[in-house]
């Protein structure tokens, strides 16, 4: 999905988003930072960055664990304008927001705090969270009625008005009975944001600076605090790989629905796994059990047959592939290309109408318009050290089971005989045969068969004599 409208909110005014992503993620039991674990081929952090930009963030600041080049790279890739702020010590969510102080100072823009590990919050929800600020609220919190609120901060109300958020560890028995739970994210009105944040202390069970304390501070000053509802499933925070799996299922359900509403037929939707950035044209049909990795763009009227796996591939209109096709990095299939079963394409362009109907590998190649690649054709693109290109001309015909040893060029309209191992260029309209010449000897099969049978009988007779002599 394209990142559109970044820079300004729906009302035309920008806001600053601070994304907290300095968590260690111990429970993931991983060498990779938690926020880089992927959902639908995009990191959790990536989902959050895309959503807050879609919601209209004018400025984006991300708080990270110091020294994580991989996290910084992901931020540069998905939110090139974002500033990155290391948080040396993890002293709580308010402390983390203030780690991005350089991005907040001197700005009266509203502040939206997002978490890098709540990847399911949509752009629409971020925009809803911010809306009460325009109606005069100083703080807006996102909350849900939890099935089981254990572990969440509780949103405490009095006469229907928010008084405070109490973290589980600091809550009284009575407060723990409250089910209205804080999703964690918060919006703070520009004029109040920094002064509230700066006054938050750490006088609590964890000795942490809690962002949630902004609520009680605002209430004490007579400022309005709004609660914005969200579904518990959308507020899911990912702390372990079980939750990662739950989040993946939610994202896939959303992507499938969007694909269907956009004009694609998913024959068995629950078996199709889409990428967060998959682009599907109109009247695309996807048969059961297909997987789309990152970077796939499919044109109108394409058919992706069962058990195909696509990654970093572009299909123009009317392409028909599969079943069992694998497209790897840099596959470009122009209009009307047809690929049949067990065909693998890597870093190759097939021009309009080219066909490879069975059992073929085309890597580092270019295939001309209308060329026909016979069953079992392989481009031998790798010599163990370097990759080389194969160029096949328009209208060429490659016979079955040909090995094209790259670098090699087959001219337009050329014909390669079946079973050939082609090591030299073939000019246009030439016929190339590179295989042993056939020898046919009349009656020789029968003669050979008889010789073999006679030898077998002689061996059996010899064994029978030997065993009689030894008795
Ligand atoms: C927080 C909320 C809690 C809410 C819950 C929802 C606070 C004090 N509590 O608790 O009310 O119910 O989320 O899931 O805000 N982080 C940093 N640096 C820090 C601390 C945290 O970057 O010093 C990041 C974490 O990586 C994470 C996010 O902030 O992305 C939330 O921190 P976490 O420790 O998970 O807060 P909770 O205890 O879950
Ligand atoms: Mg948490």
CSV table of N, CA and C in Angstrom, one decimal, residues 246-350:
chain,number,residue,atom,x,y,z
A,246,UNK,N,-0.9,-15.0,16.4
A,246,UNK,CA,-2.3,-14.4,16.4
A,246,UNK,C,-2.4,-13.2,15.6
A,247,UNK,N,-1.4,-12.3,15.7
A,247,UNK,CA,-1.3,-11.1,15.0
A,247,UNK,C,-1.3,-11.3,13.5
A,248,UNK,N,-0.5,-12.4,13.1
A,248,UNK,CA,-0.4,-12.7,11.6
A,248,UNK,C,-1.8,-13.1,11.1
A,249,UNK,N,-2.5,-13.9,11.9
A,249,UNK,CA,-3.8,-14.3,11.4
A,249,UNK,C,-4.7,-13.1,11.2
A,250,UNK,N,-4.6,-12.2,12.1
A,250,UNK,CA,-5.5,-11.0,12.0
A,250,UNK,C,-5.1,-10.2,10.8
A,251,UNK,N,-3.8,-10.0,10.6
A,251,UNK,CA,-3.3,-9.2,9.4
A,251,UNK,C,-3.8,-9.9,8.1
A,252,UNK,N,-3.6,-11.2,8.1
A,252,UNK,CA,-4.0,-12.0,6.8
A,252,UNK,C,-5.4,-11.8,6.6
A,253,UNK,N,-6.3,-11.9,7.6
A,253,UNK,CA,-7.7,-11.8,7.4
A,253,UNK,C,-8.0,-10.4,6.8
A,254,UNK,N,-7.3,-9.4,7.3
A,254,UNK,CA,-7.6,-8.0,6.7
A,254,UNK,C,-7.1,-8.0,5.3
A,255,UNK,N,-5.9,-8.5,5.0
A,255,UNK,CA,-5.4,-8.4,3.6
A,255,UNK,C,-6.3,-9.2,2.6
A,256,UNK,N,-6.7,-10.4,3.1
A,256,UNK,CA,-7.6,-11.1,2.1
A,256,UNK,C,-8.9,-10.4,1.8
A,257,UNK,N,-9.5,-9.8,2.9
A,257,UNK,CA,-10.7,-9.1,2.7
A,257,UNK,C,-10.5,-7.9,1.8
A,258,UNK,N,-9.4,-7.2,2.0
A,258,UNK,CA,-9.1,-6.0,1.1
A,258,UNK,C,-8.9,-6.5,-0.3
A,259,UNK,N,-8.2,-7.6,-0.5
A,259,UNK,CA,-8.0,-8.1,-1.9
A,259,UNK,C,-9.3,-8.5,-2.5
A,260,UNK,N,-10.2,-9.1,-1.8
A,260,UNK,CA,-11.5,-9.5,-2.3
A,260,UNK,C,-12.3,-8.3,-2.7
A,261,UNK,N,-12.3,-7.3,-1.7
A,261,UNK,CA,-13.1,-6.1,-2.0
A,261,UNK,C,-12.5,-5.3,-3.2
A,262,UNK,N,-11.2,-5.5,-3.4
A,262,UNK,CA,-10.6,-4.8,-4.5
A,262,UNK,C,-10.7,-5.5,-5.9
A,263,UNK,N,-11.4,-6.7,-5.9
A,263,UNK,CA,-11.7,-7.3,-7.2
A,263,UNK,C,-10.9,-8.6,-7.4
A,264,UNK,N,-10.4,-9.2,-6.4
A,264,UNK,CA,-9.7,-10.4,-6.6
A,264,UNK,C,-10.5,-11.6,-6.1
A,265,UNK,N,-10.5,-12.7,-6.8
A,265,UNK,CA,-11.2,-13.9,-6.3
A,265,UNK,C,-10.2,-14.8,-5.6
A,266,UNK,N,-10.5,-15.1,-4.4
A,266,UNK,CA,-9.6,-16.0,-3.6
A,266,UNK,C,-10.5,-17.3,-3.4
A,267,UNK,N,-10.1,-18.3,-4.1
A,267,UNK,CA,-11.0,-19.5,-4.1
A,267,UNK,C,-11.1,-20.1,-2.7
A,268,UNK,N,-10.0,-20.2,-2.0
A,268,UNK,CA,-10.0,-20.6,-0.6
A,268,UNK,C,-9.2,-19.6,0.2
A,269,UNK,N,-9.9,-18.5,0.6
A,269,UNK,CA,-9.1,-17.4,1.1
A,269,UNK,C,-8.2,-17.7,2.3
A,270,UNK,N,-8.7,-18.6,3.2
A,270,UNK,CA,-7.9,-18.9,4.4
A,270,UNK,C,-6.6,-19.6,4.1
A,271,UNK,N,-6.4,-20.1,2.8
A,271,UNK,CA,-5.1,-20.7,2.5
A,271,UNK,C,-4.2,-19.8,1.7
A,272,UNK,N,-4.6,-18.6,1.5
A,272,UNK,CA,-3.7,-17.7,0.7
A,272,UNK,C,-3.1,-16.7,1.7
A,273,UNK,N,-1.7,-16.6,1.6
A,273,UNK,CA,-1.0,-15.7,2.5
A,273,UNK,C,-0.4,-14.5,1.7
A,274,UNK,N,-0.9,-13.4,2.0
A,274,UNK,CA,-0.5,-12.2,1.2
A,274,UNK,C,0.6,-11.4,1.9
A,275,UNK,N,1.3,-10.6,1.2
A,275,UNK,CA,2.3,-9.7,1.8
A,275,UNK,C,1.6,-8.3,2.1
A,276,UNK,N,2.1,-7.6,3.1
A,276,UNK,CA,1.5,-6.4,3.5
A,276,UNK,C,1.5,-5.4,2.3
A,277,UNK,N,2.5,-5.6,1.4
A,277,UNK,CA,2.6,-4.6,0.2
A,277,UNK,C,2.2,-5.3,-1.1
A,278,UNK,N,1.5,-6.4,-1.0
A,278,UNK,CA,1.0,-7.1,-2.3
A,278,UNK,C,0.0,-6.1,-3.0
A,279,UNK,N,0.2,-6.0,-4.3
A,279,UNK,CA,-0.7,-5.2,-5.1
A,279,UNK,C,-1.4,-6.1,-6.1
A,280,UNK,N,-2.7,-6.2,-6.0
A,280,UNK,CA,-3.5,-7.0,-7.0
A,280,UNK,C,-4.3,-6.2,-7.9
A,281,UNK,N,-4.3,-6.5,-9.1
A,281,UNK,CA,-5.2,-5.8,-10.1
A,281,UNK,C,-6.7,-6.3,-10.0
A,282,UNK,N,-7.5,-5.9,-10.9
A,282,UNK,CA,-8.9,-6.4,-11.0
A,282,UNK,C,-8.9,-7.7,-11.6
A,283,UNK,N,-9.9,-8.5,-11.2
A,283,UNK,CA,-10.2,-9.8,-11.8
A,283,UNK,C,-9.0,-10.7,-11.8
A,284,UNK,N,-8.3,-10.6,-10.7
A,284,UNK,CA,-7.2,-11.6,-10.5
A,284,UNK,C,-7.8,-12.8,-9.8
A,285,UNK,N,-7.4,-14.0,-10.2
A,285,UNK,CA,-7.9,-15.2,-9.5
A,285,UNK,C,-6.7,-15.9,-8.8
A,286,UNK,N,-6.9,-16.1,-7.5
A,286,UNK,CA,-5.8,-16.8,-6.8
A,286,UNK,C,-6.4,-18.2,-6.3
A,287,UNK,N,-5.8,-19.2,-6.8
A,287,UNK,CA,-6.3,-20.6,-6.4
A,287,UNK,C,-5.7,-20.9,-5.0
A,288,UNK,N,-6.2,-22.0,-4.4
A,288,UNK,CA,-5.8,-22.3,-3.0
A,288,UNK,C,-4.2,-22.5,-2.8
A,289,UNK,N,-3.8,-22.2,-1.6
A,289,UNK,CA,-2.4,-22.4,-1.1
A,289,UNK,C,-1.4,-21.7,-1.9
A,290,UNK,N,-1.5,-20.4,-2.0
A,290,UNK,CA,-0.5,-19.6,-2.6
A,290,UNK,C,0.1,-18.6,-1.5
A,291,UNK,N,1.4,-18.3,-1.7
A,291,UNK,CA,2.1,-17.5,-0.7
A,291,UNK,C,2.7,-16.3,-1.4
A,292,UNK,N,2.5,-15.1,-0.9
A,292,UNK,CA,3.0,-13.9,-1.5
A,292,UNK,C,4.0,-13.3,-0.5
A,293,UNK,N,5.3,-13.3,-0.9
A,293,UNK,CA,6.3,-12.6,-0.1
A,293,UNK,C,6.2,-11.1,-0.4
A,294,UNK,N,7.2,-10.4,0.1
A,294,UNK,CA,7.2,-8.9,-0.1
A,294,UNK,C,7.5,-8.6,-1.6
A,295,UNK,N,7.0,-7.5,-2.0
A,295,UNK,CA,7.3,-6.9,-3.4
A,295,UNK,C,6.6,-7.5,-4.5
A,296,UNK,N,5.4,-8.0,-4.4
A,296,UNK,CA,4.7,-8.6,-5.5
A,296,UNK,C,3.6,-7.6,-6.0
A,297,UNK,N,3.6,-7.4,-7.3
A,297,UNK,CA,2.6,-6.6,-8.0
A,297,UNK,C,2.0,-7.4,-9.1
A,298,UNK,N,0.7,-7.6,-9.1
A,298,UNK,CA,0.0,-8.4,-10.1
A,298,UNK,C,-1.0,-7.5,-10.9
A,299,UNK,N,-0.9,-7.6,-12.2
A,299,UNK,CA,-1.8,-6.8,-13.0
A,299,UNK,C,-3.2,-7.4,-13.2
A,300,UNK,N,-4.0,-6.8,-14.0
A,300,UNK,CA,-5.4,-7.2,-14.2
A,300,UNK,C,-5.5,-8.5,-14.9
A,301,UNK,N,-6.5,-9.3,-14.5
A,301,UNK,CA,-6.9,-10.5,-15.2
A,301,UNK,C,-5.9,-11.6,-15.1
A,302,UNK,N,-5.0,-11.6,-14.1
A,302,UNK,CA,-4.0,-12.7,-13.9
A,302,UNK,C,-4.6,-13.8,-13.2
A,303,UNK,N,-4.1,-15.0,-13.4
A,303,UNK,CA,-4.5,-16.2,-12.7
A,303,UNK,C,-3.3,-16.8,-12.0
A,304,UNK,N,-3.3,-17.0,-10.7
A,304,UNK,CA,-2.2,-17.6,-10.0
A,304,UNK,C,-2.8,-19.0,-9.5
A,305,UNK,N,-2.3,-20.0,-10.1
A,305,UNK,CA,-2.9,-21.4,-9.8
A,305,UNK,C,-2.2,-21.9,-8.5
A,306,UNK,N,-2.9,-23.0,-8.0
A,306,UNK,CA,-2.6,-23.5,-6.7
A,306,UNK,C,-1.1,-23.8,-6.4
A,307,UNK,N,-0.7,-23.6,-5.1
A,307,UNK,CA,0.6,-23.9,-4.6
A,307,UNK,C,1.7,-23.1,-5.2
A,308,UNK,N,1.4,-21.9,-5.6
A,308,UNK,CA,2.5,-21.1,-6.1
A,308,UNK,C,3.1,-20.2,-5.1
A,309,UNK,N,4.4,-19.8,-5.2
A,309,UNK,CA,5.1,-19.0,-4.2
A,309,UNK,C,5.7,-17.8,-4.9
A,310,UNK,N,5.3,-16.6,-4.6
A,310,UNK,CA,5.8,-15.4,-5.3
A,310,UNK,C,6.5,-14.5,-4.3
A,311,UNK,N,7.6,-13.9,-4.8
A,311,UNK,CA,8.4,-13.0,-4.0
A,311,UNK,C,9.1,-12.0,-4.9
A,312,UNK,N,8.9,-10.7,-4.7
A,312,UNK,CA,9.6,-9.7,-5.5
A,312,UNK,C,9.4,-10.0,-6.9
A,313,UNK,N,8.1,-9.9,-7.4
A,313,UNK,CA,7.8,-10.3,-8.8
A,313,UNK,C,6.8,-9.3,-9.3
A,314,UNK,N,6.9,-9.0,-10.6
A,314,UNK,CA,5.9,-8.2,-11.2
A,314,UNK,C,5.2,-8.9,-12.4
A,315,UNK,N,3.9,-9.0,-12.3
A,315,UNK,CA,3.1,-9.6,-13.4
A,315,UNK,C,2.3,-8.6,-14.0
A,316,UNK,N,2.4,-8.5,-15.4
A,316,UNK,CA,1.5,-7.5,-16.1
A,316,UNK,C,0.2,-8.2,-16.4
A,317,UNK,N,-0.6,-7.5,-17.2
A,317,UNK,CA,-2.0,-8.0,-17.3
A,317,UNK,C,-2.1,-9.4,-18.0
A,318,UNK,N,-3.0,-10.2,-17.6
A,318,UNK,CA,-3.3,-11.4,-18.3
A,318,UNK,C,-2.3,-12.5,-18.2
A,319,UNK,N,-1.5,-12.5,-17.2
A,319,UNK,CA,-0.5,-13.5,-17.0
A,319,UNK,C,-1.2,-14.7,-16.3
A,320,UNK,N,-0.8,-15.9,-16.7
A,320,UNK,CA,-1.4,-17.1,-16.1
A,320,UNK,C,-0.2,-18.1,-15.6
A,321,UNK,N,-0.2,-18.3,-14.4
A,321,UNK,CA,1.0,-19.1,-13.8
A,321,UNK,C,0.5,-20.2,-12.9
A,322,UNK,N,1.3,-21.3,-12.9
A,322,UNK,CA,1.0,-22.4,-11.9
A,322,UNK,C,0.2,-23.5,-12.6
A,323,UNK,N,-0.1,-24.5,-11.8
A,323,UNK,CA,0.2,-24.7,-10.4
A,323,UNK,C,1.7,-24.9,-10.1
A,324,UNK,N,2.1,-24.7,-8.9
A,324,UNK,CA,3.4,-24.9,-8.4
A,324,UNK,C,4.5,-24.1,-9.2
A,325,UNK,N,4.2,-22.8,-9.3
A,325,UNK,CA,5.3,-21.9,-9.8
A,325,UNK,C,6.0,-21.2,-8.7
A,326,UNK,N,7.3,-21.0,-8.9
A,326,UNK,CA,8.0,-20.2,-7.9
A,326,UNK,C,8.7,-19.0,-8.5
A,327,UNK,N,8.3,-17.8,-8.1
A,327,UNK,CA,8.9,-16.6,-8.6
A,327,UNK,C,9.7,-16.0,-7.5
A,328,UNK,N,11.0,-15.8,-7.8
A,328,UNK,CA,12.0,-15.2,-6.8
A,328,UNK,C,12.3,-13.8,-7.2
A,329,UNK,N,13.3,-13.3,-6.5
A,329,UNK,CA,13.7,-11.9,-6.7
A,329,UNK,C,13.8,-11.4,-8.1
A,330,UNK,N,13.1,-10.4,-8.5
A,330,UNK,CA,13.3,-9.8,-9.8
A,330,UNK,C,12.7,-10.5,-11.0
A,331,UNK,N,11.6,-11.2,-10.8
A,331,UNK,CA,10.9,-11.8,-11.9
A,331,UNK,C,9.9,-10.8,-12.5
A,332,UNK,N,10.0,-10.6,-13.8
A,332,UNK,CA,9.0,-9.7,-14.5
A,332,UNK,C,8.4,-10.5,-15.6
A,333,UNK,N,7.1,-10.7,-15.5
A,333,UNK,CA,6.3,-11.4,-16.5
A,333,UNK,C,5.4,-10.4,-17.2
A,334,UNK,N,5.7,-10.2,-18.5
A,334,UNK,CA,4.9,-9.2,-19.3
A,334,UNK,C,3.6,-9.9,-19.7
A,335,UNK,N,2.8,-9.0,-20.3
A,335,UNK,CA,1.4,-9.4,-20.6
A,335,UNK,C,1.3,-10.7,-21.3
A,336,UNK,N,0.4,-11.6,-20.8
A,336,UNK,CA,0.1,-12.8,-21.5
A,336,UNK,C,1.1,-13.9,-21.3
A,337,UNK,N,2.1,-13.7,-20.5
A,337,UNK,CA,3.1,-14.8,-20.3
A,337,UNK,C,2.3,-16.0,-19.6
A,338,UNK,N,2.7,-17.2,-20.0
A,338,UNK,CA,2.2,-18.4,-19.3
A,338,UNK,C,3.3,-19.2,-18.8
A,339,UNK,N,3.2,-19.6,-17.5
A,339,UNK,CA,4.1,-20.5,-16.9
A,339,UNK,C,3.3,-21.7,-16.3
A,340,UNK,N,3.7,-22.9,-16.6
A,340,UNK,CA,3.0,-24.1,-16.1
A,340,UNK,C,3.7,-24.7,-14.9
A,341,UNK,N,3.4,-25.9,-14.6
A,341,UNK,CA,3.8,-26.5,-13.3
A,341,UNK,C,5.3,-26.6,-13.2
A,342,UNK,N,5.8,-26.4,-12.0
A,342,UNK,CA,7.2,-26.6,-11.6
A,342,UNK,C,8.1,-25.7,-12.4
A,343,UNK,N,7.8,-24.5,-12.5
A,343,UNK,CA,8.7,-23.5,-13.2
A,343,UNK,C,9.1,-22.5,-12.2
A,344,UNK,N,10.5,-22.2,-12.2
A,344,UNK,CA,11.1,-21.3,-11.2
A,344,UNK,C,11.7,-20.2,-12.0
A,345,UNK,N,11.5,-18.9,-11.6
A,345,UNK,CA,12.0,-17.8,-12.3
A,345,UNK,C,12.7,-16.9,-11.3
A,346,UNK,N,14.0,-16.5,-11.6
A,346,UNK,CA,14.7,-15.6,-10.7
A,346,UNK,C,15.4,-14.6,-11.6
A,347,UNK,N,15.3,-13.3,-11.2
A,347,UNK,CA,16.0,-12.2,-11.9
A,347,UNK,C,15.9,-12.4,-13.4
A,348,UNK,N,14.7,-12.5,-13.9
A,348,UNK,CA,14.5,-12.7,-15.3
A,348,UNK,C,13.3,-12.0,-15.8
A,349,UNK,N,13.3,-11.5,-17.0
A,349,UNK,CA,12.2,-10.9,-17.6
A,349,UNK,C,11.7,-11.7,-18.8
A,350,UNK,N,10.4,-12.1,-18.8
A,350,UNK,CA,9.8,-12.8,-19.9
A,350,UNK,C,8.9,-11.8,-20.6
